[in-house]
Short mmCIF file of C-alpha atoms in Angstrom, two decimals:
data_model
loop_
_atom_site.label_atom_id
_atom_site.label_comp_id
_atom_site.label_asym_id
_atom_site.label_seq_id
_atom_site.Cartn_x
_atom_site.Cartn_y
_atom_site.Cartn_z
CA UNK A 1 21.78 -14.23 30.01
CA UNK A 2 21.11 -15.02 26.35
CA UNK A 3 23.42 -17.07 24.17
CA UNK A 4 24.53 -15.77 20.76
CA UNK A 5 23.85 -18.08 17.81
CA UNK A 6 25.90 -17.38 14.70
CA UNK A 7 23.94 -17.18 11.42
CA UNK A 8 26.62 -19.40 9.88
CA UNK A 9 25.33 -22.26 12.02
CA UNK A 10 21.70 -21.38 11.33
CA UNK A 11 21.10 -21.79 7.60
CA UNK A 12 17.39 -21.02 7.75
CA UNK A 13 18.02 -18.03 10.01
CA UNK A 14 20.61 -16.66 7.59
CA UNK A 15 18.08 -16.96 4.76
CA UNK A 16 15.53 -15.06 6.83
CA UNK A 17 18.04 -12.28 7.49
CA UNK A 18 18.73 -11.90 3.78
CA UNK A 19 15.01 -11.90 2.91
CA UNK A 20 13.95 -9.46 5.64
CA UNK A 21 16.66 -6.87 5.07
CA UNK A 22 16.38 -7.08 1.26
CA UNK A 23 12.63 -6.53 1.37
CA UNK A 24 13.04 -3.73 3.89
CA UNK A 25 15.55 -2.02 1.59
CA UNK A 26 13.14 -2.35 -1.36
CA UNK A 27 10.28 -0.87 0.68
CA UNK A 28 12.52 1.99 1.79
CA UNK A 29 13.29 2.82 -1.85
CA UNK A 30 9.63 2.72 -2.88
CA UNK A 31 8.41 4.82 0.05
CA UNK A 32 11.33 7.24 -0.31
CA UNK A 33 10.61 7.80 -4.00
CA UNK A 34 6.91 8.29 -3.25
CA UNK A 35 7.68 10.99 -0.70
CA UNK A 36 10.28 12.55 -3.02
CA UNK A 37 7.71 12.71 -5.79
CA UNK A 38 5.23 14.45 -3.49
CA UNK A 39 7.80 16.95 -2.22
CA UNK A 40 9.19 18.01 -5.61
CA UNK A 41 5.63 18.53 -6.85
CA UNK A 42 4.96 20.87 -3.95
CA UNK A 43 2.32 18.55 -2.48
CA UNK A 44 1.77 18.37 1.24
CA UNK A 45 1.85 14.93 2.80
CA UNK A 46 -1.64 13.64 3.52
CA UNK A 47 -3.04 10.90 5.77
CA UNK A 48 -2.18 8.12 3.34
CA UNK A 49 1.46 9.25 3.31
CA UNK A 50 1.66 9.39 7.10
CA UNK A 51 0.05 5.95 7.41
CA UNK A 52 2.59 4.56 4.96
CA UNK A 53 5.44 6.09 6.97
CA UNK A 54 4.07 4.41 10.11
CA UNK A 55 3.91 1.09 8.20
CA UNK A 56 7.54 1.58 7.11
CA UNK A 57 8.62 2.28 10.72
CA UNK A 58 6.79 -0.83 11.93
CA UNK A 59 8.54 -2.87 9.23
CA UNK A 60 11.89 -1.58 10.49
CA UNK A 61 10.99 -2.55 14.07
CA UNK A 62 9.77 -5.95 12.92
CA UNK A 63 12.94 -6.57 10.91
CA UNK A 64 15.16 -5.52 13.82
CA UNK A 65 13.42 -7.77 16.35
CA UNK A 66 13.31 -10.66 13.87
CA UNK A 67 17.07 -10.24 13.50
CA UNK A 68 17.39 -10.45 17.29
CA UNK A 69 15.37 -13.68 17.42
CA UNK A 70 17.53 -15.23 14.67
CA UNK A 71 20.70 -14.36 16.59
CA UNK A 72 19.16 -16.26 19.51
CA UNK A 73 18.46 -19.37 17.46
CA UNK A 74 15.16 -18.82 15.65
CA UNK A 75 15.27 -20.91 12.48
CA UNK A 76 16.86 -23.88 14.20
CA UNK A 77 14.95 -26.95 15.31
CA UNK A 78 13.43 -26.35 18.73
CA UNK A 79 15.70 -28.85 20.46
CA UNK A 80 18.75 -27.07 19.00
CA UNK A 81 17.80 -23.66 20.40
CA UNK A 82 19.81 -22.80 23.55
CA UNK A 83 17.62 -23.24 26.63
CA UNK A 84 18.81 -19.89 27.98
CA UNK A 85 17.20 -18.13 25.00
CA UNK A 86 13.75 -19.70 25.27
CA UNK A 87 12.20 -17.06 27.53
CA UNK A 88 13.66 -14.25 25.42
CA UNK A 89 12.39 -15.80 22.18
CA UNK A 90 8.87 -15.96 23.61
CA UNK A 91 8.65 -12.23 24.33
CA UNK A 92 10.51 -11.28 21.15
CA UNK A 93 8.13 -13.51 19.19
CA UNK A 94 5.16 -11.58 20.61
CA UNK A 95 6.76 -8.28 19.59
CA UNK A 96 7.58 -9.44 16.06
CA UNK A 97 4.11 -10.91 15.66
CA UNK A 98 2.45 -7.67 16.78
CA UNK A 99 4.57 -5.41 14.58
CA UNK A 100 4.07 -7.76 11.62
CA UNK A 101 0.29 -7.57 11.91
CA UNK A 102 0.27 -3.79 12.39
CA UNK A 103 2.71 -3.27 9.53
CA UNK A 104 0.35 -5.15 7.22
CA UNK A 105 -2.63 -3.19 8.55
CA UNK A 106 -1.14 0.28 8.06
CA UNK A 107 0.13 -0.60 4.58
CA UNK A 108 -3.35 -1.64 3.43
CA UNK A 109 -5.14 1.23 5.15
CA UNK A 110 -2.77 3.71 3.49
CA UNK A 111 -3.83 2.55 0.03
CA UNK A 112 -7.50 2.46 1.04
CA UNK A 113 -7.27 6.08 2.24
CA UNK A 114 -5.79 7.03 -1.13
CA UNK A 115 -8.82 5.50 -2.82
CA UNK A 116 -11.10 7.52 -0.54
CA UNK A 117 -9.80 10.70 -2.20
CA UNK A 118 -10.87 9.43 -5.62
CA UNK A 119 -14.36 8.20 -4.75
CA UNK A 120 -17.71 9.37 -3.49
CA UNK A 121 -21.16 7.97 -2.79
CA UNK A 122 -21.62 4.26 -2.08
CA UNK A 123 -18.09 3.42 -3.19
CA UNK A 124 -16.59 5.70 -0.55
CA UNK A 125 -18.89 4.19 2.10
CA UNK A 126 -17.80 0.71 1.04
CA UNK A 127 -14.12 1.62 1.37
CA UNK A 128 -14.81 3.00 4.84
CA UNK A 129 -16.45 -0.32 5.69
CA UNK A 130 -13.32 -2.17 4.53
CA UNK A 131 -11.06 0.16 6.53
CA UNK A 132 -13.05 -0.18 9.75
CA UNK A 133 -13.58 -3.93 9.62
CA UNK A 134 -10.01 -4.64 8.55
CA UNK A 135 -8.69 -2.46 11.38
CA UNK A 136 -10.82 -4.25 13.97
CA UNK A 137 -9.75 -7.66 12.68
CA UNK A 138 -6.05 -6.88 12.55
CA UNK A 139 -5.98 -5.19 15.97
CA UNK A 140 -7.73 -8.19 17.52
CA UNK A 141 -5.11 -10.41 15.87
CA UNK A 142 -2.29 -8.26 17.28
CA UNK A 143 -3.79 -8.41 20.79
CA UNK A 144 -3.79 -12.21 20.70
CA UNK A 145 -0.01 -12.17 21.05
CA UNK A 146 -0.48 -10.60 24.50
CA UNK A 147 -3.93 -11.74 25.68
CA UNK A 148 -4.01 -15.36 24.57
CA UNK A 149 -3.96 -16.60 28.15
CA UNK A 150 -5.20 -15.58 31.57
CA UNK A 151 -3.19 -14.13 33.24
CA UNK A 152 -1.80 -12.32 30.15
CA UNK A 153 1.81 -12.93 31.21
CA UNK A 154 1.26 -16.64 30.71
CA UNK A 155 0.99 -15.96 26.96
CA UNK A 156 4.77 -15.57 26.71
CA UNK A 157 5.91 -16.99 30.07
CA UNK A 158 5.74 -20.78 29.92
CA UNK A 159 6.83 -21.11 33.57
CA UNK A 160 3.34 -20.06 34.74
CA UNK A 161 1.38 -23.24 35.45
CA UNK A 162 -2.02 -21.99 36.61
CA UNK A 163 -3.36 -20.42 33.44
CA UNK A 164 -6.28 -20.56 31.03
CA UNK A 165 -5.53 -20.20 27.32
CA UNK A 166 -7.37 -20.44 24.05
CA UNK A 167 -7.58 -23.93 22.65
CA UNK A 168 -5.15 -24.50 19.76
CA UNK A 169 -8.02 -25.41 17.42
CA UNK A 170 -9.96 -22.27 18.31
CA UNK A 171 -6.91 -20.09 17.80
CA UNK A 172 -6.19 -21.71 14.44
CA UNK A 173 -9.79 -21.29 13.22
CA UNK A 174 -9.83 -17.64 14.29
CA UNK A 175 -6.45 -16.96 12.65
CA UNK A 176 -7.56 -18.59 9.39
CA UNK A 177 -10.79 -16.55 9.33
CA UNK A 178 -8.86 -13.29 9.85
CA UNK A 179 -6.28 -14.29 7.24
CA UNK A 180 -8.93 -15.05 4.64
CA UNK A 181 -10.71 -11.75 5.25
CA UNK A 182 -7.43 -9.84 5.01
CA UNK A 183 -6.56 -11.52 1.70
CA UNK A 184 -10.05 -10.82 0.32
CA UNK A 185 -9.68 -7.14 1.26
CA UNK A 186 -6.38 -7.03 -0.66
CA UNK A 187 -8.05 -8.38 -3.79
CA UNK A 188 -11.03 -6.03 -3.45
CA UNK A 189 -8.83 -2.95 -2.96
CA UNK A 190 -6.73 -4.02 -5.94
CA UNK A 191 -9.79 -4.31 -8.20
CA UNK A 192 -11.52 -1.09 -7.10
CA UNK A 193 -9.29 1.21 -9.23
CA UNK A 194 -10.74 -0.38 -12.39
CA UNK A 195 -14.22 0.61 -11.23
CA UNK A 196 -13.11 4.05 -10.07
CA UNK A 197 -11.31 4.97 -13.29
CA UNK A 198 -14.45 4.43 -15.38
CA UNK A 199 -15.54 7.93 -14.35
CA UNK A 200 -12.40 9.61 -15.67
CA UNK A 201 -12.03 10.96 -19.19
CA UNK A 202 -8.68 9.56 -20.31
CA UNK A 203 -6.97 7.72 -23.12
CA UNK A 204 -7.72 4.02 -22.87
CA UNK A 205 -4.00 3.26 -22.62
CA UNK A 206 -3.57 5.78 -19.80
CA UNK A 207 -6.59 4.42 -18.00
CA UNK A 208 -5.26 0.87 -18.16
CA UNK A 209 -1.80 2.03 -17.08
CA UNK A 210 -3.11 3.81 -13.99
CA UNK A 211 -5.44 0.92 -13.12
CA UNK A 212 -2.65 -1.64 -13.40
CA UNK A 213 -0.34 0.55 -11.30
CA UNK A 214 -2.99 0.86 -8.61
CA UNK A 215 -3.80 -2.88 -8.68
CA UNK A 216 -0.41 -4.20 -7.61
CA UNK A 217 -1.96 -4.94 -4.23
CA UNK A 218 -3.26 -8.17 -5.74
CA UNK A 219 0.19 -9.63 -4.98
CA UNK A 220 -0.38 -8.84 -1.31
CA UNK A 221 -3.60 -10.83 -1.57
CA UNK A 222 -1.73 -13.76 -3.11
CA UNK A 223 0.88 -13.65 -0.33
CA UNK A 224 -1.94 -13.47 2.22
CA UNK A 225 -3.61 -16.54 0.70
CA UNK A 226 -0.35 -18.50 0.87
CA UNK A 227 0.07 -17.36 4.48
CA UNK A 228 -3.38 -18.73 5.34
CA UNK A 229 -2.38 -22.10 3.90
CA UNK A 230 0.59 -22.23 6.30
CA UNK A 231 -1.21 -21.13 9.49
CA UNK A 232 -1.61 -24.72 10.67
CA UNK A 233 2.11 -24.60 11.50
CA UNK A 234 1.43 -22.42 14.55
CA UNK A 235 0.37 -25.63 16.32
CA UNK A 236 3.72 -27.28 15.60
CA UNK A 237 6.03 -28.10 18.48
CA UNK A 238 8.90 -27.19 16.15
CA UNK A 239 7.59 -23.81 15.00
CA UNK A 240 11.06 -22.27 15.24
CA UNK A 241 12.00 -24.35 12.21
CA UNK A 242 8.69 -25.06 10.48
CA UNK A 243 7.37 -21.50 10.70
CA UNK A 244 9.78 -20.24 8.02
CA UNK A 245 7.23 -19.94 5.19
CA UNK A 246 4.57 -18.41 7.45
CA UNK A 247 6.94 -15.69 8.64
CA UNK A 248 8.13 -14.91 5.11
CA UNK A 249 4.56 -14.73 3.73
CA UNK A 250 3.52 -12.36 6.52
CA UNK A 251 6.46 -10.12 5.63
CA UNK A 252 5.79 -10.26 1.89
CA UNK A 253 2.08 -9.50 2.34
CA UNK A 254 2.77 -6.22 4.10
CA UNK A 255 5.70 -5.33 1.83
CA UNK A 256 3.62 -5.89 -1.32
CA UNK A 257 0.85 -3.70 0.09
CA UNK A 258 3.40 -0.98 0.90
CA UNK A 259 5.05 -1.04 -2.52
CA UNK A 260 1.66 -1.23 -4.25
CA UNK A 261 0.60 1.92 -2.41
CA UNK A 262 3.70 3.70 -3.76
CA UNK A 263 3.69 2.51 -7.39
CA UNK A 264 0.90 4.85 -8.66
CA UNK A 265 2.81 7.91 -7.46
CA UNK A 266 6.02 6.58 -9.00
CA UNK A 267 4.17 6.21 -12.30
CA UNK A 268 3.57 9.96 -12.31
CA UNK A 269 7.27 10.53 -11.56
CA UNK A 270 8.30 8.34 -14.50
CA UNK A 271 5.83 10.05 -16.84
CA UNK A 272 7.23 13.43 -15.85
CA UNK A 273 10.81 12.23 -16.43
CA UNK A 274 9.97 11.30 -20.03
CA UNK A 275 7.70 14.27 -20.73
CA UNK A 276 8.55 16.18 -23.91
CA UNK A 277 8.56 20.00 -24.03
CA UNK A 278 5.41 19.92 -26.14
CA UNK A 279 3.63 17.84 -23.50
CA UNK A 280 4.75 20.26 -20.84
CA UNK A 281 3.14 23.25 -22.53
CA UNK A 282 0.67 25.40 -20.67
CA UNK A 283 -3.06 24.64 -20.90
CA UNK A 284 -5.00 26.16 -23.76
CA UNK A 285 -8.61 26.17 -24.82
CA UNK A 286 -9.18 26.72 -28.52
CA UNK A 287 -12.50 28.18 -29.50
CA UNK A 288 -13.54 27.55 -33.12
CA UNK A 289 -16.39 29.47 -34.79
CA UNK A 290 -16.26 27.30 -37.89
CA UNK A 291 -18.12 24.44 -36.21
CA UNK A 292 -21.82 24.40 -35.39
CA UNK A 293 -21.05 24.63 -31.71
CA UNK A 294 -17.94 25.95 -30.01
CA UNK A 295 -15.75 23.08 -28.76
CA UNK A 296 -13.21 23.21 -25.97
CA UNK A 297 -9.78 21.83 -26.67
CA UNK A 298 -7.36 21.47 -23.87
CA UNK A 299 -3.78 20.22 -23.52
CA UNK A 300 -1.58 19.15 -20.63
CA UNK A 301 -0.04 21.92 -18.55
CA UNK A 302 3.47 22.02 -17.21
CA UNK A 303 3.72 20.31 -13.82
CA UNK A 304 5.50 23.33 -12.35
CA UNK A 305 2.69 25.68 -13.45
CA UNK A 306 0.00 23.81 -11.56
CA UNK A 307 1.81 22.06 -8.73
CA UNK A 308 0.73 24.74 -6.22
CA UNK A 309 -2.82 24.97 -7.64
CA UNK A 310 -3.96 21.38 -7.61
CA UNK A 311 -2.92 19.26 -4.64
CA UNK A 312 -5.31 16.41 -5.33
CA UNK A 313 -4.02 12.86 -5.63
CA UNK A 314 -5.70 12.81 -9.03
CA UNK A 315 -2.94 14.99 -10.46
CA UNK A 316 -0.10 13.32 -8.57
CA UNK A 317 -1.33 10.01 -9.99
CA UNK A 318 -1.52 11.58 -13.46
CA UNK A 319 -5.29 11.17 -13.46
CA UNK A 320 -7.34 14.05 -14.87
CA UNK A 321 -10.36 14.78 -12.66
CA UNK A 322 -13.76 13.64 -13.86
CA UNK A 323 -16.06 16.15 -15.45
CA UNK A 324 -19.77 15.77 -16.00
CA UNK A 325 -19.48 17.66 -19.27
CA UNK A 326 -16.94 15.22 -20.64
CA UNK A 327 -18.69 12.17 -19.23
CA UNK A 328 -22.06 13.05 -20.71
CA UNK A 329 -20.88 13.83 -24.24
CA UNK A 330 -21.59 11.03 -26.65
CA UNK A 331 -19.73 12.51 -29.65
CA UNK A 332 -16.19 13.84 -29.51
CA UNK A 333 -13.73 14.69 -32.25
CA UNK A 334 -10.29 13.09 -32.43
CA UNK A 335 -8.63 16.45 -31.73
CA UNK A 336 -10.78 17.03 -28.66
CA UNK A 337 -9.98 13.56 -27.40
CA UNK A 338 -6.28 14.11 -27.97
CA UNK A 339 -6.20 17.41 -26.12
CA UNK A 340 -8.88 16.89 -23.48
CA UNK A 341 -7.37 17.41 -20.03
CA UNK A 342 -9.55 19.28 -17.51
CA UNK A 343 -7.14 21.47 -15.55
CA UNK A 344 -7.31 24.61 -13.44
CA UNK A 345 -5.24 27.25 -15.26
CA UNK A 346 -7.04 27.35 -18.62
CA UNK A 347 -7.43 30.45 -20.73
CA UNK A 348 -9.27 31.07 -23.97
CA UNK A 349 -7.66 32.05 -27.27
CA UNK A 350 -8.85 32.23 -30.81
CA UNK A 351 -5.62 31.50 -32.60
CA UNK A 352 -3.69 28.29 -32.01
CA UNK A 353 -0.50 29.78 -33.44
CA UNK A 354 -0.56 32.66 -31.00
CA UNK A 355 -0.88 30.18 -28.15
CA UNK A 356 2.25 28.40 -29.29
CA UNK A 357 4.11 31.67 -29.38
#
């Protein structure tokens, strides 16, 4: 029978409770707004959305089981933890460790899958490489919580004497290697949008805004790097107390990746909220016979007019799709640049005033 430990007598545990549930609430808001934005635009949820929902569910499970460990004494010095709770803390620790690793994995893979929809060629193959290798690394890390010893039960049952386990130094080296690779993947995925957006014909300010919104994952990389620096604490005999920063960094890494995956979609929601009626006008193409060559001039369309026509993440991210005709042109008038937005429901007119009417 376990013994209840009040958070009031566990200062570090109380701090963990506040951090975990606050971050979970923030992630819930971000993911909820992302899904709301997709639904009101008439977009169907795609793989990246489903992966993010799985990551959110894993975060909830992780937060719930972390709460259970704290109510059993996690956060106290090891010698202050009730002996009756030791066996429960071992199995709960394996569960929280597994869900923490998988939560981080699904958060990062969700964003990577979003990038897949905006790329092709070698860049898409590279992202697939990151997805596959990161998945293999994180799954192997999650399995360590259950297969660290032989027999496997000895991993969380300290009463088993005849067992063979990984050496602490080997486990630490492997964990550091996986942590470094995970942090590097965060940085790479955060920088890729800057390379991807070079192909799109956009205002410079818009291009920077989208790139910055899609690069928030760099904070997940920073949290991952800090986590790596604290991994040596897994060898501590007082991990219940000294593992505070490691646990928080693991939580923040996944939460940053989850919120970073939602921010680009929220940017489109904010832009729509502040859209003026003129910006919401239907697409037009103005043909002028007074110039040497006819030039196409296009404006933004109303979101409601094209929400059922274009279900690409390019539009939900407020990114106009790339066009070879716009990419190859070396000379462009100011008016064309102002109005250039390649969309699907264009029609030709010869009189700008009639289009306004």
